[in-house]
Short mmCIF file of C-alpha atoms in Angstrom, two decimals:
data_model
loop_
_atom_site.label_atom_id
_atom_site.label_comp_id
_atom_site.label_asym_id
_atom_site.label_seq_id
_atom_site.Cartn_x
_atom_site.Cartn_y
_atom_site.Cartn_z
CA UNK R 1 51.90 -31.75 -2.21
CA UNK R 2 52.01 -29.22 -4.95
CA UNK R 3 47.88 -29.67 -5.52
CA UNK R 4 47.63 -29.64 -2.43
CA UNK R 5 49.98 -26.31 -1.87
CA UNK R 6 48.21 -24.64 -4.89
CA UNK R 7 44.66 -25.20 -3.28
CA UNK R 8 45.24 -23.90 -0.47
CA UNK R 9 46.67 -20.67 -1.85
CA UNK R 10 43.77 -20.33 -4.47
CA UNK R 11 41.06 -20.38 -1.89
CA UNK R 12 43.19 -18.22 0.68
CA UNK R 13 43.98 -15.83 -2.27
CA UNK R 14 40.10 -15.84 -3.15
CA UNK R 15 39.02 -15.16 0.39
CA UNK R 16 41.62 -11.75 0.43
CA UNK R 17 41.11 -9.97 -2.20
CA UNK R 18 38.29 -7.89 -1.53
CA UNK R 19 39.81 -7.22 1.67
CA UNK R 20 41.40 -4.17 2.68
CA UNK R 21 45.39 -4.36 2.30
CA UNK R 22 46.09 -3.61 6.24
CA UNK R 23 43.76 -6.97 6.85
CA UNK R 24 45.08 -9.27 4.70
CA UNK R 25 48.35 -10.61 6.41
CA UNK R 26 46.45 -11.57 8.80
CA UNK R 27 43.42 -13.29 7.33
CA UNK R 28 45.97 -15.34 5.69
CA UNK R 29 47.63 -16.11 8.19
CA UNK R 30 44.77 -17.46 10.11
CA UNK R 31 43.50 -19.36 7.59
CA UNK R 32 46.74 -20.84 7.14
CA UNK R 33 47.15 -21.86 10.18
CA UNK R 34 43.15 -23.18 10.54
CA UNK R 35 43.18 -24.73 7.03
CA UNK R 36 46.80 -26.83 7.89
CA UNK R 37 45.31 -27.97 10.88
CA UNK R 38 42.35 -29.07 9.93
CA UNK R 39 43.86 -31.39 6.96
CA UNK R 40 46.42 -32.83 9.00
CA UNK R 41 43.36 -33.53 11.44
CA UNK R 42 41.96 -35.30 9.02
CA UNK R 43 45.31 -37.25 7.78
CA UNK R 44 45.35 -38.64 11.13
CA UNK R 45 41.93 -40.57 10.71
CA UNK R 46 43.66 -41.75 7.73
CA UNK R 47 42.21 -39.58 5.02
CA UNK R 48 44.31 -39.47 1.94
CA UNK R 49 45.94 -35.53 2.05
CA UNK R 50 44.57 -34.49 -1.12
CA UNK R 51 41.54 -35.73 -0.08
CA UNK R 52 41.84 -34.05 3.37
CA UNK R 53 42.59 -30.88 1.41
CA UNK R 54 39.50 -30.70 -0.49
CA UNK R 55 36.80 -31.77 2.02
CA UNK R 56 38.40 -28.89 4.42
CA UNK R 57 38.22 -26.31 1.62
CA UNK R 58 34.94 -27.82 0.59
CA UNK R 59 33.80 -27.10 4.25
CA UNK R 60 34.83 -23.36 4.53
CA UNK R 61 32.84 -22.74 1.58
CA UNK R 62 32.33 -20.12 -0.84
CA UNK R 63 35.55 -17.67 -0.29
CA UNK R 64 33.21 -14.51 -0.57
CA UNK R 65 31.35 -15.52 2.17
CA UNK R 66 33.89 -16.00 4.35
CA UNK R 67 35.29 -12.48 3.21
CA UNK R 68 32.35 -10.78 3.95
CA UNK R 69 32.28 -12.18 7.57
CA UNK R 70 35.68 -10.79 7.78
CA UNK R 71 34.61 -7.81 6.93
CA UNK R 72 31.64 -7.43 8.23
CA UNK R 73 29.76 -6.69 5.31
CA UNK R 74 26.21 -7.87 4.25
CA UNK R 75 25.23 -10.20 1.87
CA UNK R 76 21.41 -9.22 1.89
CA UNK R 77 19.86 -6.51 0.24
CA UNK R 78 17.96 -4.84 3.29
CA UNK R 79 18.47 -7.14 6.66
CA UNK R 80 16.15 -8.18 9.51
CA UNK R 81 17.40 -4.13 11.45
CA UNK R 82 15.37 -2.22 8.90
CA UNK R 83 13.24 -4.78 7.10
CA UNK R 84 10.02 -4.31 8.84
CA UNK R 85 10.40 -0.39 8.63
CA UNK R 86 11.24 -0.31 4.47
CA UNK R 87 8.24 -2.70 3.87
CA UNK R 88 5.66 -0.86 6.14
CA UNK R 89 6.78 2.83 4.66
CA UNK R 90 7.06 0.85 0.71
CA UNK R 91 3.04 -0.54 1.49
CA UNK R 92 2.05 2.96 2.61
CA UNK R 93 4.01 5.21 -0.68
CA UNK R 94 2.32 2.11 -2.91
CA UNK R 95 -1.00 2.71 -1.35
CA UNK R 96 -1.24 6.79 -1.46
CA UNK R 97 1.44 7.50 -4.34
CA UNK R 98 0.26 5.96 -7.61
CA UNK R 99 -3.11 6.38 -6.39
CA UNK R 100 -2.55 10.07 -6.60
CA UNK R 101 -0.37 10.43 -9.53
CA UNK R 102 -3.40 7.96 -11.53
CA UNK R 103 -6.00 10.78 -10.10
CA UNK R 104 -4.02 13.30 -11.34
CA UNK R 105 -3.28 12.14 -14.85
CA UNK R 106 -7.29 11.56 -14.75
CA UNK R 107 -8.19 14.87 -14.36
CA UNK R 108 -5.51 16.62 -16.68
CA UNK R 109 -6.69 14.11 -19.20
CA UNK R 110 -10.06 14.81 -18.68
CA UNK R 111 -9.89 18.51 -18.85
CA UNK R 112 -7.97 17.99 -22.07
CA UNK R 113 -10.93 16.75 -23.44
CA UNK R 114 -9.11 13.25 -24.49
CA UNK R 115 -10.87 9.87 -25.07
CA UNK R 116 -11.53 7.50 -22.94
CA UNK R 117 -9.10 5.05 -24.18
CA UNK R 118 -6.64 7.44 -24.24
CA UNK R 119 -7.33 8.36 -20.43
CA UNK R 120 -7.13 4.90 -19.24
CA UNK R 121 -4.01 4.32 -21.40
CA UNK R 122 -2.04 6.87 -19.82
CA UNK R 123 -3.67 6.03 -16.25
CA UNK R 124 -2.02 2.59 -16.62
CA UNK R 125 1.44 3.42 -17.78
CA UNK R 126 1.64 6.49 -15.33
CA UNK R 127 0.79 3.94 -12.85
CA UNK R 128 3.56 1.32 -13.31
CA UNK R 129 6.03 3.99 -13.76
CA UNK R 130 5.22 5.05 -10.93
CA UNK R 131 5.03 1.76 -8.72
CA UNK R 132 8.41 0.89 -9.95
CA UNK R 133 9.88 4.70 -9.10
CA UNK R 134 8.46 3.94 -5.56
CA UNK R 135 10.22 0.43 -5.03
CA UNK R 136 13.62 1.16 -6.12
CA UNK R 137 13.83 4.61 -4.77
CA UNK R 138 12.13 3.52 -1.25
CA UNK R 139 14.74 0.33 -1.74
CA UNK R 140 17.88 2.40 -2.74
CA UNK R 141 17.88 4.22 0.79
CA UNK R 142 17.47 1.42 2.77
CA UNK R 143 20.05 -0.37 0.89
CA UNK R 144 22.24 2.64 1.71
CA UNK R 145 21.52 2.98 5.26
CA UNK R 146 22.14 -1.46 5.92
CA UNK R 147 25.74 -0.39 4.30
CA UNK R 148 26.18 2.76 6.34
CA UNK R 149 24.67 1.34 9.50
CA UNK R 150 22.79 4.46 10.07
CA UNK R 151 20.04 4.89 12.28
CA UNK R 152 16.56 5.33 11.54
CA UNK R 153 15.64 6.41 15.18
CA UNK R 154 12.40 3.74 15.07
CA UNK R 155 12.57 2.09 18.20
CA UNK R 156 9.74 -0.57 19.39
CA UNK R 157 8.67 -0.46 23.31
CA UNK R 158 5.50 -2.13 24.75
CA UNK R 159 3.51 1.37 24.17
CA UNK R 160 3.37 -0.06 20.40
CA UNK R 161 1.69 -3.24 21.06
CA UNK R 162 -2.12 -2.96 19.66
CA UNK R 163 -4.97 -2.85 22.16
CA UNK R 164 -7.47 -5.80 21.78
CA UNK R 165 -10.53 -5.02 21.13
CA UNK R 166 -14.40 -7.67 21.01
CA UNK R 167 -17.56 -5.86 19.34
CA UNK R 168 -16.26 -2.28 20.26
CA UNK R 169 -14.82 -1.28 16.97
CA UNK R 170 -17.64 -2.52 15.41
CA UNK R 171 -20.40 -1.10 17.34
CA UNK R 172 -18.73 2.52 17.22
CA UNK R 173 -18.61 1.91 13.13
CA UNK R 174 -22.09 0.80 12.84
CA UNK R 175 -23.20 4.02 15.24
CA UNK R 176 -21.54 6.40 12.54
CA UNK R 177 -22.76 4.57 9.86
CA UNK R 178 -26.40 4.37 11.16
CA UNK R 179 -26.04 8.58 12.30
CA UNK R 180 -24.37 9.65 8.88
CA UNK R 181 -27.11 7.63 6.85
CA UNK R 182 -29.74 9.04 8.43
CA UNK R 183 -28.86 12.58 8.25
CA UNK R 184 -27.97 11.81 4.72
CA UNK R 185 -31.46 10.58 4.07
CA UNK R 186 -32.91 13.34 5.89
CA UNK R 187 -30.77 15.64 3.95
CA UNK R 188 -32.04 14.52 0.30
CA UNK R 189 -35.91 14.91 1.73
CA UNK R 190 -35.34 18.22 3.48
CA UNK R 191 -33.65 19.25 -0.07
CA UNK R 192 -36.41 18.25 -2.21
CA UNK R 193 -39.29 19.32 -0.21
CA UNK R 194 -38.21 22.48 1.11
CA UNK R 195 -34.63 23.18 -0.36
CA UNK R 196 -31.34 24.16 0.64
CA UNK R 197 -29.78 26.92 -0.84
CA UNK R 198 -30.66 30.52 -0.35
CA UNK R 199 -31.09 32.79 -3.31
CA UNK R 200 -32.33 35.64 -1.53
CA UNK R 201 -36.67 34.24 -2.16
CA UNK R 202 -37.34 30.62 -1.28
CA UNK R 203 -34.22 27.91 -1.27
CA UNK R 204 -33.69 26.37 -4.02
CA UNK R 205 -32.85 22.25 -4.26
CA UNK R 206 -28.82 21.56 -4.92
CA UNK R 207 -30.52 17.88 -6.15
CA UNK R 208 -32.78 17.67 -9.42
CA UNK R 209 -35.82 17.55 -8.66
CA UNK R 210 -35.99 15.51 -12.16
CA UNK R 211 -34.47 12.77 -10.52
CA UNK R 212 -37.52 11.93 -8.19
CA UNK R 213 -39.08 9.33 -7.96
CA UNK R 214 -36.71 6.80 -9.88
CA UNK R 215 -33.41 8.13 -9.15
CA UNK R 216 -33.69 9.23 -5.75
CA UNK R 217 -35.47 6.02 -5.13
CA UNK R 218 -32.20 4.09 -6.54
CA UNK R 219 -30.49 6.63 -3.98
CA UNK R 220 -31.99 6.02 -0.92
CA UNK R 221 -31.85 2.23 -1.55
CA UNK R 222 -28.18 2.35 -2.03
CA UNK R 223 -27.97 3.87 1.56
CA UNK R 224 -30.76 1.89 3.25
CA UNK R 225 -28.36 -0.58 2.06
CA UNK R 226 -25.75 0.37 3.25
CA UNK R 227 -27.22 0.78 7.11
CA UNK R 228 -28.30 -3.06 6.79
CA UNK R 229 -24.41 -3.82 5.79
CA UNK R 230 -23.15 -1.57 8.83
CA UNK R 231 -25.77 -4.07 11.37
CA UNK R 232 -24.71 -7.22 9.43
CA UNK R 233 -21.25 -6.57 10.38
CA UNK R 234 -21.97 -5.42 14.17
CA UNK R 235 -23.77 -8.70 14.22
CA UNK R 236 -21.00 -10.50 12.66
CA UNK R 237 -18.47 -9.14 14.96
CA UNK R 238 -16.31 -8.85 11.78
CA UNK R 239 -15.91 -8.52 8.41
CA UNK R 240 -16.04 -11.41 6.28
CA UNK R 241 -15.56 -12.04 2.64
CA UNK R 242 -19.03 -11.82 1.73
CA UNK R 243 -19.80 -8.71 3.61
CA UNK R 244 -16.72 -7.10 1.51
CA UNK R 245 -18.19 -8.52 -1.77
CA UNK R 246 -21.32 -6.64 -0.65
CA UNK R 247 -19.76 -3.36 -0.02
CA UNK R 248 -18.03 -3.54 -3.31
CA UNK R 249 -21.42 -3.92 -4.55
CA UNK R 250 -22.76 -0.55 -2.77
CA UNK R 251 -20.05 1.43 -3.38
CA UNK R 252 -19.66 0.07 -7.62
CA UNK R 253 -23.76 1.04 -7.61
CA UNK R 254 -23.19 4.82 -5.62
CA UNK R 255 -20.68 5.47 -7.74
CA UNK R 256 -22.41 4.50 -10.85
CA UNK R 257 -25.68 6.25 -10.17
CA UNK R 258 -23.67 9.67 -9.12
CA UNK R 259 -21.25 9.69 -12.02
CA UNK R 260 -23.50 8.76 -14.67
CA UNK R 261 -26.01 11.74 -13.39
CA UNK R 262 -23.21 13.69 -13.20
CA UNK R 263 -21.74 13.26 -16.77
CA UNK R 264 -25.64 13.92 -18.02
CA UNK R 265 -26.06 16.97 -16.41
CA UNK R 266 -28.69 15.54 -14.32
CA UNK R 267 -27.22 15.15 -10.68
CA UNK R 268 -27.51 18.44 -9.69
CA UNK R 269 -30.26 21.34 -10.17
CA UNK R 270 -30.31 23.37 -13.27
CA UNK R 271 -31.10 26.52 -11.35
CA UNK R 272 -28.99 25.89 -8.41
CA UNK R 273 -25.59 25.79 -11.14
CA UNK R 274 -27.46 28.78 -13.19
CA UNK R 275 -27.41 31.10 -10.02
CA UNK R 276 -24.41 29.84 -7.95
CA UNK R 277 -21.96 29.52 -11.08
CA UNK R 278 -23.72 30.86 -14.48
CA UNK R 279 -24.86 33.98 -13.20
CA UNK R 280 -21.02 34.96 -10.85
CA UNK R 281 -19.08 34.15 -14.40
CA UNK R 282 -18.19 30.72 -14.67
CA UNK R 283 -17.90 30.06 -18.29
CA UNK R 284 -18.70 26.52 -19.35
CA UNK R 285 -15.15 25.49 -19.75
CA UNK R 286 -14.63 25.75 -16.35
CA UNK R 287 -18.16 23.97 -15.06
CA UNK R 288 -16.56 20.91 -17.41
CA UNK R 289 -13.43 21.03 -15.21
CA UNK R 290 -15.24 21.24 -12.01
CA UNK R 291 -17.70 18.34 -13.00
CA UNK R 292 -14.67 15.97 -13.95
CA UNK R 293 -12.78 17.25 -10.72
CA UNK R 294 -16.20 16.30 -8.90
CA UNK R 295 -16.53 12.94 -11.04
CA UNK R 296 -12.64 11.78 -10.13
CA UNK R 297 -13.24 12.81 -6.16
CA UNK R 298 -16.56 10.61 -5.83
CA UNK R 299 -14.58 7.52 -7.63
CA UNK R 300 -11.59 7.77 -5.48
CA UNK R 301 -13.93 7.45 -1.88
CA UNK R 302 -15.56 4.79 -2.82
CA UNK R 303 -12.52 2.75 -4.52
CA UNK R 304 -11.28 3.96 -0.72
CA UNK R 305 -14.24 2.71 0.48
CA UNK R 306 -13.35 -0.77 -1.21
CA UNK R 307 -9.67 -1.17 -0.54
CA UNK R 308 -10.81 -0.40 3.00
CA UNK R 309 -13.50 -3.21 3.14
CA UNK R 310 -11.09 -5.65 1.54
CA UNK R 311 -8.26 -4.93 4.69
CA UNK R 312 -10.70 -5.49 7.17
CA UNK R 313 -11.97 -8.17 5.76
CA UNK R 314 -8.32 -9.81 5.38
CA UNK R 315 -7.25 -8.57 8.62
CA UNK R 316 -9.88 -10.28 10.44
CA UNK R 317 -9.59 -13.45 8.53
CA UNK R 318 -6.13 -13.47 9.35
CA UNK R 319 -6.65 -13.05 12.91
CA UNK R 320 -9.04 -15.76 13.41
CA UNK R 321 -6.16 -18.06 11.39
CA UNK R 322 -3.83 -17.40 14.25
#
C-alpha cells in the first residue's frame, strides 16, 4: 500500500500547487475522496490495487489540467470569446500597417537619393519588423483581456448578417467602371486637343503632348481594357481566377507606362511644370520629391487595385465551394 499511498499523494500534491492556499484543503480533499473510490471500485471487479491505482490516476490525467479547471484558468492562448475579433482586427493592422510603414520607408529612401537595392533592402526588413510588431502586440492584448475576462463590447445580432446579393454588385461596378473610363478617355483628348490648365492665354496640356501617338495610344488601350474586364465580369457574375490574372495584368502595364514616363520626365508637360512649379519657386530638389511622392502613390492604387481583385476573386470562389 505504500506505492499505492505515495501515488496518490504525488498526483494530489501535483494537482495543488498552483492553487491558491485557501483552495487547497479542499481540492484535496475531494480528490481524496474521488480517487479512493474509484480504486476500490475497481478492486471490486477484481483489479489488482496497484493496478487500480494507476489506471484511476492514469484517467484523471495530466495534474495541470485538472488544476486549471479548478481554477478556472485557460489553457489557450486567445479562446473561441475573442478569437474571431483578434483575427479580423490582426488581418486588417496586417493589411494597412506594413503597407504604410513600406510606403513610407519608400519615399524617405527615395528622397535620400539611395539606390535601388538599398530601397528595396530596407522596404523588406522594415516590413517584417513590422508584421511581427503587429502580431505580438495585437496578440499580447487579447491574451490579456482572455486572462482578465474583460469585455470588448462586440456583440453579434441578426443586423450583422450580410445581405445577399445576384448580378447587383456587379452591374453597379461595371457602371462606375464604364462612367470613370470614359470620362477618363475624354479627359486625355479634351487635354491634348484643347488643354486644361489656364495660364492666363490659351490652356495649356498637363499631358505631353510628346507622348502622342505611341504613348497615349498604349494609354488608352490600357483603359479600353480595362472597360472590356469590367463587362467580362458583369457577364461572369463574378470574379474568377483568370479575370484577376487579367487585372494584375492592367494594373502591372498602367503602372509601368506612368512610372517609367514619370521617372523620364516625360509624363507630364514641360510647360505645364515650368509655369505651375518653376516659375512660383520650386527648386528642383523639391520637383524630385514630389515626382517620387507621385511615383509611390500611383504604385500603391494599383497594388490596391490587385490585392482587391485577388479577394474578390477568392471570396467568390469560396462561396460557390459552400
Amino acid at each position: 500500500m505504500t506505492t499505492t499511498a505515495t501515488l496518490t499523494e504525488r498526483y494530489i500534491s501535483a494537482t495543488i500547487r498552483s492553487l491558491r492556499p485557501d483552495a487547497q484543503d479542499d481540492v484535496r480533499a475531494e480528490l481524496e475522496a474521488a480517487i479512493t473510490d474509484a480504486v476500490e471500485a475497481r478492486v471490486e471487479q477484481g483489479e489488482a490495487p496497484e493496478a487500480a491505482e494507476r489506471a484511476v490516476l492514469t484517467d484523471l490525467g495530466d495534474p495541470g489540467v485538472l488544476a486549471a479547471g479548478y481554477a478556472d484558468r485557460p489553457l489557450h492562448l486567445i479562446g473561441p470569446r475573442y478569437y474571431l475579433t483578434w483575427w479580423r482586427l490582426l488581418k486588417l493592422l496586417l493589411i494597412i500597417v506594413p503597407a504604410c510603414a513600406a510606403v513610407g520607408v519608400a519615399i524617405a529612401k527615395l528622397i535620400e537619393g539611395a539606390p535601388v537595392g538599398d530601397v528595396i533592402g530596407a522596404i523588406v526588413a522594415v516590413t517584417l519588423s513590422v508584421v511581427v510588431h503587429v502580431c505580438f502586440w495585437v496578440t499580447l492584448v487579447f491574451v490579456v483581456l482572455e486572462r482578465t475576462g474583460a469585455d470588448t463590447g462586440e456583440k453579434w445580432d441578426v443586423d450583422q448578417l450580410p445581405v445577399p446579393t445576384e448580378n447587383g454588385a456587379a452591374r453597379s461596378d461595371m457602371i462606375a467602371t464604364l462612367v470613370f473610363l470614359g470620362i477618363g478617355v475624354a479627359a486625355v483628348v479634351w487635354d491634348a486637343t484643347r488643354g486644361f490648365f489656364p495660364t492666363g492665354g490659351d490652356p495649356t496640356p498637363i499631358l505631353n503632348s510628346g507622348l502622342w501617338p505611341w504613348g497615349m495610344t498604349v494609354l488608352l488601350a490600357i483603359m479600353l481594357a480595362d472597360a472590356v474586364l469590367a463587362v467580362a465580369v458583369y457577364r461572369r457574375r463574378r470574379w474568377t481566377v483568370g479575370l484577376a490574372v487579367v487585372n494584375t495584368a492592367l494594373s502591372i502595364a498602367f503602372a509601368t507606362w506612368a512610372v517609367t514616363l514619370l521617372v523620364r520626365d516625360e509624363l507630364l508637360n514641360p510647360e505645364f511644370v515650368q509655369f505651375v512649379f518653376a516659375d512660383n519657386g520650386v527648386d528642383a530638389d523639391t520637383l524630385r520629391i514630389l515626382a517620387v511622392i507621385t511615383g509611390v502613390g500611383i504604385i500603391a492604387v494599383q497594388t490596391w487595385t490587385i490585392i482587391d481583385g485577388w479577394m474578390k476573386a477568392w471570396r467568390a470562389r469560396r462561396g460557390r465551394e459552400e
